PDB file of C-alpha atoms (C1' of nucleotides) in Angstrom:
ATOM      1  CA  MET I 730      -3.290   9.255  20.739  1.00 36.00           C
ATOM      2  CA  SER I 731      -0.169   9.554  18.664  1.00 32.00           C
ATOM      3  CA  ALA I 732      -0.786  10.640  15.113  1.00 37.00           C
ATOM      4  CA  PRO I 733      -4.069  12.444  14.432  1.00 37.00           C
ATOM      5  CA  ARG I 734      -5.226   9.376  12.518  1.00 39.00           C
ATOM      6  CA  LEU I 735      -7.028  10.536   9.455  1.00 48.00           C
ATOM      7  CA  HIS I 736     -10.040   8.333   9.482  1.00 56.00           C
ATOM      8  CA  PRO I 737     -11.523   8.634   6.064  1.00 67.00           C
ATOM      9  CA  GLU I 738     -13.462   5.769   4.717  1.00 80.00           C
ATOM     10  CA  PHE I 739     -12.422   6.916   1.374  1.00 83.00           C
ATOM     11  CA  PHE I 740      -8.820   6.659   0.365  1.00 89.00           C
ATOM     12  CA  ILE I 741      -8.027   7.691  -3.137  1.00 93.00           C
ATOM     13  CA  ARG I 742      -4.711   7.113  -4.803  1.00 92.00           C
ATOM     14  CA  LEU I 743      -4.054   8.763  -8.112  1.00 93.00           C
ATOM     15  CA  PHE I 744      -1.732   7.246 -10.691  1.00 90.00           C
ATOM     16  CA  LEU I 745      -0.476  10.051 -12.845  1.00 90.00           C
ATOM     17  CA  GLY I 746       1.731   8.056 -15.168  1.00 83.00           C
ATOM     18  CA  GLY I 747       5.062   6.368 -14.696  1.00 82.00           C
ATOM     19  CA  SER I 748       5.610   5.706 -11.034  1.00 84.00           C
ATOM     20  CA  ALA I 749       4.086   8.997  -9.982  1.00 89.00           C
ATOM     21  CA  MET I 750       1.340   8.486  -7.464  1.00 92.00           C
ATOM     22  CA  LEU I 751      -0.472  10.808  -5.166  1.00 94.00           C
ATOM     23  CA  GLY I 752      -2.368   9.530  -2.157  1.00 94.00           C
ATOM     24  CA  PRO I 753      -3.577  10.479   1.295  1.00 94.00           C
ATOM     25  CA  GLY I 754      -0.107  10.478   2.857  1.00 95.00           C
ATOM     26  CA  LYS I 755       1.422  13.016   0.513  1.00 96.00           C
ATOM     27  CA  ALA I 756      -1.720  15.154   0.608  1.00 97.00           C
ATOM     28  CA  ALA I 757      -1.657  15.228   4.401  1.00 96.00           C
ATOM     29  CA  LEU I 758       2.006  16.140   4.309  1.00 97.00           C
ATOM     30  CA  LEU I 759       1.415  19.033   1.912  1.00 98.00           C
ATOM     31  CA  GLU I 760      -1.336  20.254   4.172  1.00 97.00           C
ATOM     32  CA  GLY I 761       0.908  19.950   7.209  1.00 97.00           C
ATOM     33  CA  ILE I 762       3.640  21.956   5.527  1.00 98.00           C
ATOM     34  CA  ALA I 763       1.159  24.655   4.550  1.00 98.00           C
ATOM     35  CA  ARG I 764      -0.053  24.805   8.133  1.00 97.00           C
ATOM     36  CA  THR I 765       3.263  24.647  10.013  1.00 97.00           C
ATOM     37  CA  GLY I 766       5.701  26.132   7.523  1.00 97.00           C
ATOM     38  CA  SER I 767       8.108  23.288   8.189  1.00 97.00           C
ATOM     39  CA  ILE I 768       8.768  19.804   6.860  1.00 97.00           C
ATOM     40  CA  SER I 769       9.883  18.473  10.202  1.00 96.00           C
ATOM     41  CA  ALA I 770       6.942  19.968  12.098  1.00 97.00           C
ATOM     42  CA  ALA I 771       4.529  18.525   9.556  1.00 97.00           C
ATOM     43  CA  GLY I 772       6.235  15.171   9.874  1.00 96.00           C
ATOM     44  CA  ARG I 773       5.963  15.254  13.652  1.00 94.00           C
ATOM     45  CA  ASP I 774       2.271  16.075  13.411  1.00 94.00           C
ATOM     46  CA  LEU I 775       1.694  13.120  11.146  1.00 95.00           C
ATOM     47  CA  GLY I 776       3.797  10.783  13.242  1.00 93.00           C
ATOM     48  CA  MET I 777       6.421  10.206  10.585  1.00 95.00           C
ATOM     49  CA  SER I 778      10.153  10.665  10.750  1.00 95.00           C
ATOM     50  CA  TYR I 779      11.736  13.738   9.198  1.00 96.00           C
ATOM     51  CA  LYS I 780      13.569  11.446   6.808  1.00 96.00           C
ATOM     52  CA  ARG I 781      10.351   9.992   5.499  1.00 96.00           C
ATOM     53  CA  ALA I 782       8.654  13.379   5.242  1.00 97.00           C
ATOM     54  CA  TRP I 783      11.595  14.773   3.349  1.00 97.00           C
ATOM     55  CA  THR I 784      11.659  11.796   0.983  1.00 97.00           C
ATOM     56  CA  LEU I 785       7.993  12.332   0.187  1.00 97.00           C
ATOM     57  CA  VAL I 786       8.607  16.005  -0.483  1.00 97.00           C
ATOM     58  CA  GLU I 787      11.424  15.075  -2.839  1.00 96.00           C
ATOM     59  CA  ASP I 788       9.061  12.696  -4.662  1.00 96.00           C
ATOM     60  CA  LEU I 789       6.391  15.366  -4.906  1.00 97.00           C
ATOM     61  CA  ASN I 790       8.776  17.964  -6.269  1.00 97.00           C
ATOM     62  CA  ALA I 791      10.026  15.521  -8.886  1.00 94.00           C
ATOM     63  CA  MET I 792       6.644  14.463 -10.163  1.00 95.00           C
ATOM     64  CA  PHE I 793       5.426  17.828 -11.457  1.00 96.00           C
ATOM     65  CA  ARG I 794       7.040  20.317 -13.772  1.00 96.00           C
ATOM     66  CA  GLU I 795       7.358  22.830 -10.981  1.00 97.00           C
ATOM     67  CA  PRO I 796       8.183  22.059  -7.353  1.00 97.00           C
ATOM     68  CA  LEU I 797       5.323  21.911  -4.858  1.00 98.00           C
ATOM     69  CA  VAL I 798       7.442  22.786  -1.849  1.00 98.00           C
ATOM     70  CA  GLU I 799      10.098  25.431  -1.447  1.00 97.00           C
ATOM     71  CA  SER I 800      12.510  25.086   1.440  1.00 97.00           C
ATOM     72  CA  ALA I 801      15.261  27.105   3.058  1.00 96.00           C
ATOM     73  CA  ARG I 802      18.075  26.122   5.400  1.00 95.00           C
ATOM     74  CA  GLY I 803      18.966  28.432   8.214  1.00 93.00           C
ATOM     75  CA  GLY I 804      17.298  31.780   8.593  1.00 90.00           C
ATOM     76  CA  PRO I 805      14.665  32.824  11.100  1.00 91.00           C
ATOM     77  CA  GLY I 806      13.522  29.825  13.075  1.00 91.00           C
ATOM     78  CA  GLY I 807      16.282  27.700  11.608  1.00 94.00           C
ATOM     79  CA  GLY I 808      14.714  27.437   8.213  1.00 94.00           C
ATOM     80  CA  GLY I 809      11.383  26.324   6.853  1.00 96.00           C
ATOM     81  CA  ALA I 810       9.296  25.204   3.947  1.00 97.00           C
ATOM     82  CA  THR I 811       6.256  26.584   2.175  1.00 98.00           C
ATOM     83  CA  LEU I 812       3.925  25.483  -0.584  1.00 98.00           C
ATOM     84  CA  THR I 813       4.315  27.022  -4.001  1.00 98.00           C
ATOM     85  CA  ASP I 814       1.314  28.036  -6.074  1.00 98.00           C
ATOM     86  CA  THR I 815       1.580  24.701  -7.830  1.00 98.00           C
ATOM     87  CA  GLY I 816       1.651  22.960  -4.461  1.00 98.00           C
ATOM     88  CA  ARG I 817      -1.496  24.715  -3.342  1.00 98.00           C
ATOM     89  CA  GLN I 818      -3.219  23.895  -6.613  1.00 98.00           C
ATOM     90  CA  VAL I 819      -2.329  20.206  -6.418  1.00 98.00           C
ATOM     91  CA  LEU I 820      -3.484  19.953  -2.828  1.00 98.00           C
ATOM     92  CA  THR I 821      -6.741  21.723  -3.592  1.00 98.00           C
ATOM     93  CA  LEU I 822      -7.437  19.467  -6.574  1.00 98.00           C
ATOM     94  CA  TYR I 823      -6.751  16.357  -4.525  1.00 97.00           C
ATOM     95  CA  ARG I 824      -9.036  17.499  -1.723  1.00 97.00           C
ATOM     96  CA  GLU I 825     -11.754  18.319  -4.213  1.00 98.00           C
ATOM     97  CA  ILE I 826     -11.426  14.885  -5.771  1.00 97.00           C
ATOM     98  CA  GLU I 827     -11.692  13.279  -2.337  1.00 95.00           C
ATOM     99  CA  ALA I 828     -14.708  15.340  -1.358  1.00 96.00           C
ATOM    100  CA  ALA I 829     -16.542  14.895  -4.646  1.00 97.00           C
ATOM    101  CA  SER I 830     -16.006  11.141  -4.587  1.00 96.00           C
ATOM    102  CA  ALA I 831     -17.178  10.822  -1.006  1.00 95.00           C
ATOM    103  CA  ALA I 832     -20.242  12.950  -1.636  1.00 96.00           C
ATOM    104  CA  ILE I 833     -21.390  11.208  -4.779  1.00 97.00           C
ATOM    105  CA  ASN I 834     -20.870   7.762  -3.258  1.00 97.00           C
ATOM    106  CA  ALA I 835     -22.197   8.284   0.247  1.00 96.00           C
ATOM    107  CA  GLU I 836     -25.213   6.098  -0.378  1.00 97.00           C
ATOM    108  CA  ARG I 837     -23.245   3.272  -1.930  1.00 97.00           C
ATOM    109  CA  LEU I 838     -20.736   3.379   0.884  1.00 95.00           C
ATOM    110  CA  ALA I 839     -23.539   3.167   3.414  1.00 95.00           C
ATOM    111  CA  ALA I 840     -24.944   0.167   1.558  1.00 97.00           C
ATOM    112  CA  LEU I 841     -21.576  -1.575   1.786  1.00 96.00           C
ATOM    113  CA  LYS I 842     -21.244  -0.822   5.475  1.00 94.00           C
ATOM    114  CA  SER I 843     -24.714  -2.147   6.165  1.00 95.00           C
ATOM    115  CA  MET I 844     -23.516  -5.533   4.948  1.00 97.00           C
ATOM    116  CA  ARG I 845     -20.795  -5.741   7.559  1.00 95.00           C
ATOM    117  CA  PRO I 846     -21.068  -7.748  10.752  1.00 92.00           C
ATOM    118  CA  ALA I 847     -22.526  -5.907  13.729  1.00 85.00           C
ATOM    119  CA  GLY I 848     -20.134  -4.030  15.993  1.00 75.00           C
ATOM    120  CA  ASN I 849     -17.458  -3.563  13.383  1.00 72.00           C
ATOM    121  CA  ASN I 850     -18.321  -0.173  12.054  1.00 67.00           C
ATOM    122  CA  GLY I 851     -15.687   2.499  11.935  1.00 62.00           C
TER     123      GLY I 851
ATOM    124  CA  MET L 453       2.878  -8.399 -20.710  1.00 35.00           C
ATOM    125  CA  SER L 454       2.311 -10.526 -17.690  1.00 31.00           C
ATOM    126  CA  ALA L 455      -0.757  -9.511 -15.717  1.00 36.00           C
ATOM    127  CA  PRO L 456      -3.499  -7.718 -17.668  1.00 36.00           C
ATOM    128  CA  ARG L 457      -2.612  -4.439 -16.023  1.00 38.00           C
ATOM    129  CA  LEU L 458      -5.840  -2.877 -14.831  1.00 46.00           C
ATOM    130  CA  HIS L 459      -6.259   0.529 -16.374  1.00 50.00           C
ATOM    131  CA  PRO L 460      -5.694   2.771 -13.313  1.00 58.00           C
ATOM    132  CA  GLU L 461      -5.379   6.493 -12.844  1.00 78.00           C
ATOM    133  CA  PHE L 462      -7.950   6.086 -10.170  1.00 83.00           C
ATOM    134  CA  PHE L 463      -7.463   3.654  -7.365  1.00 89.00           C
ATOM    135  CA  ILE L 464      -9.971   3.721  -4.601  1.00 93.00           C
ATOM    136  CA  ARG L 465      -9.544   1.905  -1.335  1.00 92.00           C
ATOM    137  CA  LEU L 466     -12.476   1.730   1.016  1.00 93.00           C
ATOM    138  CA  PHE L 467     -12.025   1.506   4.771  1.00 90.00           C
ATOM    139  CA  LEU L 468     -15.109  -0.115   6.159  1.00 90.00           C
ATOM    140  CA  GLY L 469     -14.187  -0.131   9.816  1.00 83.00           C
ATOM    141  CA  GLY L 470     -11.696  -2.136  11.822  1.00 82.00           C
ATOM    142  CA  SER L 471      -9.053  -3.528   9.488  1.00 84.00           C
ATOM    143  CA  ALA L 472     -11.541  -4.245   6.751  1.00 89.00           C
ATOM    144  CA  MET L 473     -10.493  -2.672   3.513  1.00 92.00           C
ATOM    145  CA  LEU L 474     -11.603  -3.168  -0.027  1.00 94.00           C
ATOM    146  CA  GLY L 475      -9.484  -2.048  -2.938  1.00 94.00           C
ATOM    147  CA  PRO L 476      -8.705  -2.720  -6.572  1.00 94.00           C
ATOM    148  CA  GLY L 477      -6.970  -6.038  -5.920  1.00 94.00           C
ATOM    149  CA  LYS L 478      -9.855  -7.698  -4.168  1.00 96.00           C
ATOM    150  CA  ALA L 479     -12.343  -6.264  -6.633  1.00 97.00           C
ATOM    151  CA  ALA L 480     -10.368  -7.655  -9.562  1.00 96.00           C
ATOM    152  CA  LEU L 481     -10.185 -11.001  -7.814  1.00 97.00           C
ATOM    153  CA  LEU L 482     -13.940 -11.118  -7.270  1.00 98.00           C
ATOM    154  CA  GLU L 483     -14.424 -10.293 -10.900  1.00 97.00           C
ATOM    155  CA  GLY L 484     -11.981 -12.997 -11.942  1.00 97.00           C
ATOM    156  CA  ILE L 485     -13.776 -15.583  -9.840  1.00 97.00           C
ATOM    157  CA  ALA L 486     -17.107 -14.583 -11.325  1.00 97.00           C
ATOM    158  CA  ARG L 487     -15.640 -14.937 -14.795  1.00 97.00           C
ATOM    159  CA  THR L 488     -13.644 -18.141 -14.398  1.00 96.00           C
ATOM    160  CA  GLY L 489     -15.517 -19.974 -11.664  1.00 97.00           C
ATOM    161  CA  SER L 490     -12.239 -20.738  -9.922  1.00 97.00           C
ATOM    162  CA  ILE L 491      -9.979 -19.090  -7.373  1.00 97.00           C
ATOM    163  CA  SER L 492      -6.823 -20.477  -8.923  1.00 96.00           C
ATOM    164  CA  ALA L 493      -7.797 -19.525 -12.465  1.00 96.00           C
ATOM    165  CA  ALA L 494      -8.651 -16.001 -11.324  1.00 96.00           C
ATOM    166  CA  GLY L 495      -5.318 -15.820  -9.526  1.00 95.00           C
ATOM    167  CA  ARG L 496      -3.445 -16.944 -12.625  1.00 94.00           C
ATOM    168  CA  ASP L 497      -5.212 -14.323 -14.716  1.00 93.00           C
ATOM    169  CA  LEU L 498      -4.199 -11.615 -12.268  1.00 94.00           C
ATOM    170  CA  GLY L 499      -0.641 -12.880 -11.981  1.00 92.00           C
ATOM    171  CA  MET L 500      -0.906 -13.759  -8.306  1.00 94.00           C
ATOM    172  CA  SER L 501      -0.201 -17.046  -6.592  1.00 94.00           C
ATOM    173  CA  TYR L 502      -3.058 -19.270  -5.549  1.00 95.00           C
ATOM    174  CA  LYS L 503      -2.005 -18.768  -1.959  1.00 96.00           C
ATOM    175  CA  ARG L 504      -2.394 -15.045  -2.214  1.00 96.00           C
ATOM    176  CA  ALA L 505      -5.702 -15.269  -4.052  1.00 97.00           C
ATOM    177  CA  TRP L 506      -7.053 -17.638  -1.452  1.00 97.00           C
ATOM    178  CA  THR L 507      -5.910 -15.413   1.400  1.00 96.00           C
ATOM    179  CA  LEU L 508      -7.731 -12.468  -0.151  1.00 97.00           C
ATOM    180  CA  VAL L 509     -10.879 -14.564  -0.515  1.00 97.00           C
ATOM    181  CA  GLU L 510     -10.630 -15.535   3.141  1.00 96.00           C
ATOM    182  CA  ASP L 511     -10.345 -11.854   4.060  1.00 96.00           C
ATOM    183  CA  LEU L 512     -13.317 -10.948   1.922  1.00 97.00           C
ATOM    184  CA  ASN L 513     -15.499 -13.666   3.378  1.00 97.00           C
ATOM    185  CA  ALA L 514     -14.609 -12.568   6.899  1.00 94.00           C
ATOM    186  CA  MET L 515     -15.348  -8.906   6.415  1.00 95.00           C
ATOM    187  CA  PHE L 516     -19.052  -9.141   5.629  1.00 96.00           C
ATOM    188  CA  ARG L 517     -21.871 -10.867   7.438  1.00 96.00           C
ATOM    189  CA  GLU L 518     -22.307 -13.308   4.610  1.00 97.00           C
ATOM    190  CA  PRO L 519     -19.518 -14.825   2.515  1.00 97.00           C
ATOM    191  CA  LEU L 520     -18.828 -13.325  -0.883  1.00 98.00           C
ATOM    192  CA  VAL L 521     -17.360 -16.484  -2.376  1.00 98.00           C
ATOM    193  CA  GLU L 522     -18.581 -20.047  -2.146  1.00 97.00           C
ATOM    194  CA  SER L 523     -16.116 -22.789  -2.957  1.00 96.00           C
ATOM    195  CA  ALA L 524     -16.160 -26.540  -3.386  1.00 96.00           C
ATOM    196  CA  ARG L 525     -13.394 -29.115  -3.322  1.00 94.00           C
ATOM    197  CA  GLY L 526     -13.517 -31.954  -5.811  1.00 93.00           C
ATOM    198  CA  GLY L 527     -16.451 -32.391  -8.115  1.00 90.00           C
ATOM    199  CA  PRO L 528     -16.644 -31.686 -11.805  1.00 90.00           C
ATOM    200  CA  GLY L 529     -13.495 -29.976 -12.963  1.00 90.00           C
ATOM    201  CA  GLY L 530     -11.839 -30.661  -9.628  1.00 93.00           C
ATOM    202  CA  GLY L 531     -13.825 -28.060  -7.760  1.00 94.00           C
ATOM    203  CA  GLY L 532     -14.521 -24.388  -8.145  1.00 95.00           C
ATOM    204  CA  ALA L 533     -15.730 -21.163  -6.648  1.00 97.00           C
ATOM    205  CA  THR L 534     -18.576 -18.798  -7.391  1.00 97.00           C
ATOM    206  CA  LEU L 535     -19.773 -15.437  -6.163  1.00 98.00           C
ATOM    207  CA  THR L 536     -22.731 -15.338  -3.829  1.00 98.00           C
ATOM    208  CA  ASP L 537     -25.448 -12.722  -4.197  1.00 98.00           C
ATOM    209  CA  THR L 538     -23.645 -10.692  -1.558  1.00 98.00           C
ATOM    210  CA  GLY L 539     -20.434 -11.052  -3.531  1.00 98.00           C
ATOM    211  CA  ARG L 540     -22.046  -9.766  -6.699  1.00 98.00           C
ATOM    212  CA  GLN L 541     -23.602  -6.864  -4.820  1.00 98.00           C
ATOM    213  CA  VAL L 542     -20.313  -5.841  -3.237  1.00 98.00           C
ATOM    214  CA  LEU L 543     -18.480  -6.023  -6.555  1.00 98.00           C
ATOM    215  CA  THR L 544     -21.164  -4.020  -8.298  1.00 98.00           C
ATOM    216  CA  LEU L 545     -21.128  -1.336  -5.628  1.00 98.00           C
ATOM    217  CA  TYR L 546     -17.365  -1.058  -5.781  1.00 97.00           C
ATOM    218  CA  ARG L 547     -17.369  -0.765  -9.567  1.00 97.00           C
ATOM    219  CA  GLU L 548     -20.065   1.880  -9.389  1.00 97.00           C
ATOM    220  CA  ILE L 549     -18.051   3.823  -6.835  1.00 97.00           C
ATOM    221  CA  GLU L 550     -14.993   3.645  -9.071  1.00 95.00           C
ATOM    222  CA  ALA L 551     -16.904   4.719 -12.156  1.00 96.00           C
ATOM    223  CA  ALA L 552     -18.774   7.546 -10.463  1.00 97.00           C
ATOM    224  CA  SER L 553     -15.582   8.916  -8.928  1.00 96.00           C
ATOM    225  CA  ALA L 554     -13.693   8.762 -12.207  1.00 95.00           C
ATOM    226  CA  ALA L 555     -16.520  10.419 -14.106  1.00 96.00           C
ATOM    227  CA  ILE L 556     -17.096  13.268 -11.702  1.00 96.00           C
ATOM    228  CA  ASN L 557     -13.378  13.999 -11.400  1.00 96.00           C
ATOM    229  CA  ALA L 558     -12.252  13.598 -14.993  1.00 95.00           C
ATOM    230  CA  GLU L 559     -11.619  17.285 -15.379  1.00 97.00           C
ATOM    231  CA  ARG L 560      -9.687  17.635 -12.138  1.00 97.00           C
ATOM    232  CA  LEU L 561      -7.597  14.614 -12.994  1.00 95.00           C
ATOM    233  CA  ALA L 562      -6.791  16.110 -16.381  1.00 95.00           C
ATOM    234  CA  ALA L 563      -5.770  19.334 -14.673  1.00 96.00           C
ATOM    235  CA  LEU L 564      -3.368  17.416 -12.443  1.00 96.00           C
ATOM    236  CA  LYS L 565      -1.895  15.529 -15.359  1.00 94.00           C
ATOM    237  CA  SER L 566      -1.369  18.739 -17.293  1.00 95.00           C
ATOM    238  CA  MET L 567       0.992  19.865 -14.548  1.00 97.00           C
ATOM    239  CA  ARG L 568       3.280  16.910 -15.037  1.00 95.00           C
ATOM    240  CA  PRO L 569       6.538  17.031 -16.958  1.00 92.00           C
ATOM    241  CA  ALA L 570       6.285  16.279 -20.668  1.00 85.00           C
ATOM    242  CA  GLY L 571       6.650  12.690 -21.777  1.00 75.00           C
ATOM    243  CA  ASN L 572       5.569  11.206 -18.498  1.00 71.00           C
ATOM    244  CA  ASN L 573       1.900  10.681 -19.111  1.00 66.00           C
ATOM    245  CA  GLY L 574       0.455   7.292 -18.533  1.00 61.00           C
TER     246      GLY L 574
ATOM    247  C1'  DC J1408      31.251  32.868  18.198  1.00 63.24           C
ATOM    248  C1'  DC J1409      28.061  29.853  19.926  1.00 63.24           C
ATOM    249  C1'  DT J1410      23.382  27.958  20.057  1.00 63.24           C
ATOM    250  C1'  DG J1411      19.216  26.300  18.320  1.00 63.24           C
ATOM    251  C1'  DG J1412      16.139  24.646  14.980  1.00 63.24           C
ATOM    252  C1'  DT J1413      15.817  23.351  10.344  1.00 63.24           C
ATOM    253  C1'  DT J1414      16.955  21.297   5.856  1.00 63.24           C
ATOM    254  C1'  DA J1415      19.566  17.601   3.627  1.00 63.24           C
ATOM    255  C1'  DT J1416      21.638  12.769   3.285  1.00 63.24           C
ATOM    256  C1'  DG J1417      23.661   8.368   4.302  1.00 63.24           C
ATOM    257  C1'  DT J1418      23.564   4.009   6.819  1.00 63.24           C
ATOM    258  C1'  DT J1419      21.875   0.280   9.385  1.00 63.24           C
ATOM    259  C1'  DC J1420      18.399  -2.775  11.559  1.00 63.24           C
ATOM    260  C1'  DG J1421      14.019  -5.005  12.007  1.00 63.24           C
ATOM    261  C1'  DA J1422       9.432  -5.977  10.617  1.00 63.24           C
ATOM    262  C1'  DA J1423       6.006  -6.695   7.291  1.00 63.24           C
ATOM    263  C1'  DC J1424       4.941  -8.664   2.937  1.00 63.24           C
ATOM    264  C1'  DA J1425       5.020 -11.292  -1.357  1.00 63.24           C
ATOM    265  C1'  DG J1426       6.522 -15.321  -3.771  1.00 63.24           C
ATOM    266  C1'  DA J1427       7.952 -19.985  -4.095  1.00 63.24           C
ATOM    267  C1'  DC J1428       7.600 -24.728  -2.426  1.00 63.24           C
ATOM    268  C1'  DA J1429       5.484 -28.376  -0.281  1.00 63.24           C
ATOM    269  C1'  DT J1430       1.424 -31.157   1.089  1.00 63.24           C
ATOM    270  C1'  DA J1431      -3.002 -32.816   2.043  1.00 63.24           C
ATOM    271  C1'  DA J1432      -7.987 -33.397   1.281  1.00 63.24           C
ATOM    272  C1'  DC J1433     -11.574 -33.837  -1.946  1.00 63.24           C
ATOM    273  C1'  DC J1434     -14.330 -35.919  -5.685  1.00 63.24           C
ATOM    274  C1'  DA J1435     -16.068 -36.428 -10.763  1.00 63.24           C
ATOM    275  C1'  DC J1436     -14.525 -39.128 -14.358  1.00 63.24           C
ATOM    276  C1'  DC J1437     -12.373 -42.709 -16.941  1.00 63.24           C
TER     277       DC J1437
ATOM    278  C1'  DG W 339      -8.654 -47.503  -8.196  1.00 63.24           C
ATOM    279  C1'  DG W 340      -5.796 -44.200 -10.271  1.00 63.24           C
ATOM    280  C1'  DT W 341      -5.731 -39.354 -12.359  1.00 63.24           C
ATOM    281  C1'  DG W 342      -6.298 -34.678 -12.589  1.00 63.24           C
ATOM    282  C1'  DG W 343      -7.601 -30.249 -11.243  1.00 63.24           C
ATOM    283  C1'  DT W 344      -9.090 -27.689  -7.434  1.00 63.24           C
ATOM    284  C1'  DT W 345      -9.503 -26.013  -2.687  1.00 63.24           C
ATOM    285  C1'  DA W 346      -7.049 -25.515   1.682  1.00 63.24           C
ATOM    286  C1'  DT W 347      -2.824 -24.695   4.626  1.00 63.24           C
ATOM    287  C1'  DG W 348       1.826 -24.453   6.358  1.00 63.24           C
ATOM    288  C1'  DT W 349       6.674 -23.091   5.940  1.00 63.24           C
ATOM    289  C1'  DC W 350      10.616 -20.601   4.277  1.00 63.24           C
ATOM    290  C1'  DT W 351      13.016 -17.049   2.068  1.00 63.24           C
ATOM    291  C1'  DG W 352      14.125 -12.871  -0.314  1.00 63.24           C
ATOM    292  C1'  DT W 353      12.800  -8.193  -0.831  1.00 63.24           C
ATOM    293  C1'  DT W 354      10.878  -4.104   0.195  1.00 63.24           C
ATOM    294  C1'  DC W 355       9.790  -0.461   3.444  1.00 63.24           C
ATOM    295  C1'  DG W 356       9.930   2.203   7.393  1.00 63.24           C
ATOM    296  C1'  DA W 357      12.196   3.564  11.833  1.00 63.24           C
ATOM    297  C1'  DA W 358      16.089   4.859  14.077  1.00 63.24           C
ATOM    298  C1'  DC W 359      20.414   6.729  14.330  1.00 63.24           C
ATOM    299  C1'  DA W 360      24.144   9.583  12.806  1.00 63.24           C
ATOM    300  C1'  DT W 361      26.045  13.809  10.458  1.00 63.24           C
ATOM    301  C1'  DA W 362      26.655  17.813   8.014  1.00 63.24           C
ATOM    302  C1'  DA W 363      25.376  22.377   6.162  1.00 63.24           C
ATOM    303  C1'  DC W 364      23.049  26.505   6.971  1.00 63.24           C
ATOM    304  C1'  DC W 365      21.967  30.993   9.137  1.00 63.24           C
ATOM    305  C1'  DA W 366      19.239  34.438  12.358  1.00 63.24           C
ATOM    306  C1'  DG W 367      19.884  35.968  16.848  1.00 63.24           C
ATOM    307  C1'  DG W 368      21.779  36.588  21.359  1.00 63.24           C
TER     308       DG W 368
END
DNA sequence: CCTGGTTATGTTCGAACAGACATAACCACC
DNA sequence: GGTGGTTATGTCTGTTCGAACATAACCAGG
């Protein structure tokens, strides 16, 4: 196993106006940063390059009035990154949206899956 | 205006196991076929090439036990395509999932949008 | 002062993908 | 029998996207 493949059957991508979009990748990255305290560590966990992780963070910080991630070069451990209050709020809202959608549609999703060919269920 | 830009805010992509996924594009295509009775006409409406539309139809037909689209070459009007019962069911379920998710998360989505910079609402 | 781990950026290469052409088969209709 | 509109496929090409590589700045700690 390489990246802890998030399985969900339910991928939600939010379009917040302009080209600002928020999906599973950015949410997972925010969560990884909250957990590890580092952009690069979060990126490693998710199997993405530091460059890509950093680019996503830049996108995230640009798409809200206040940044979601605060970062520091140097210092103890070489540096690090943490979620701001706004970052935590956005992540929480996204997770709630995911969970609520999955819960309210569980039956419909099961109906769809029951129409699939045998042996192809994930 | 080129393609009748589907409303968005809320894009849901379902992973049904294996590489089978169902998202807004395929749903719109199914709807277009139901409306126009033709793959190419539906493709034109959505601003996609016939090739692409046909490829998506092939995918859709392969991912369920029964085909979602039935097509005929030649005949009145040169040919055409229609949704099967399965096709209508799948489309209906997907639309219901979209609607239910949007409804139950309207408030959370508004909260997210309120955090965006001014003048960038879509 | 040197080292190590991190943030921050630029550049380059390859693969995946979408779009544009091109063609053939099919059949009601005139 | 030709025409027209459609389904059905293949090929090619340009573009986009990610991965990989390379560097630099930064600073606590030994």
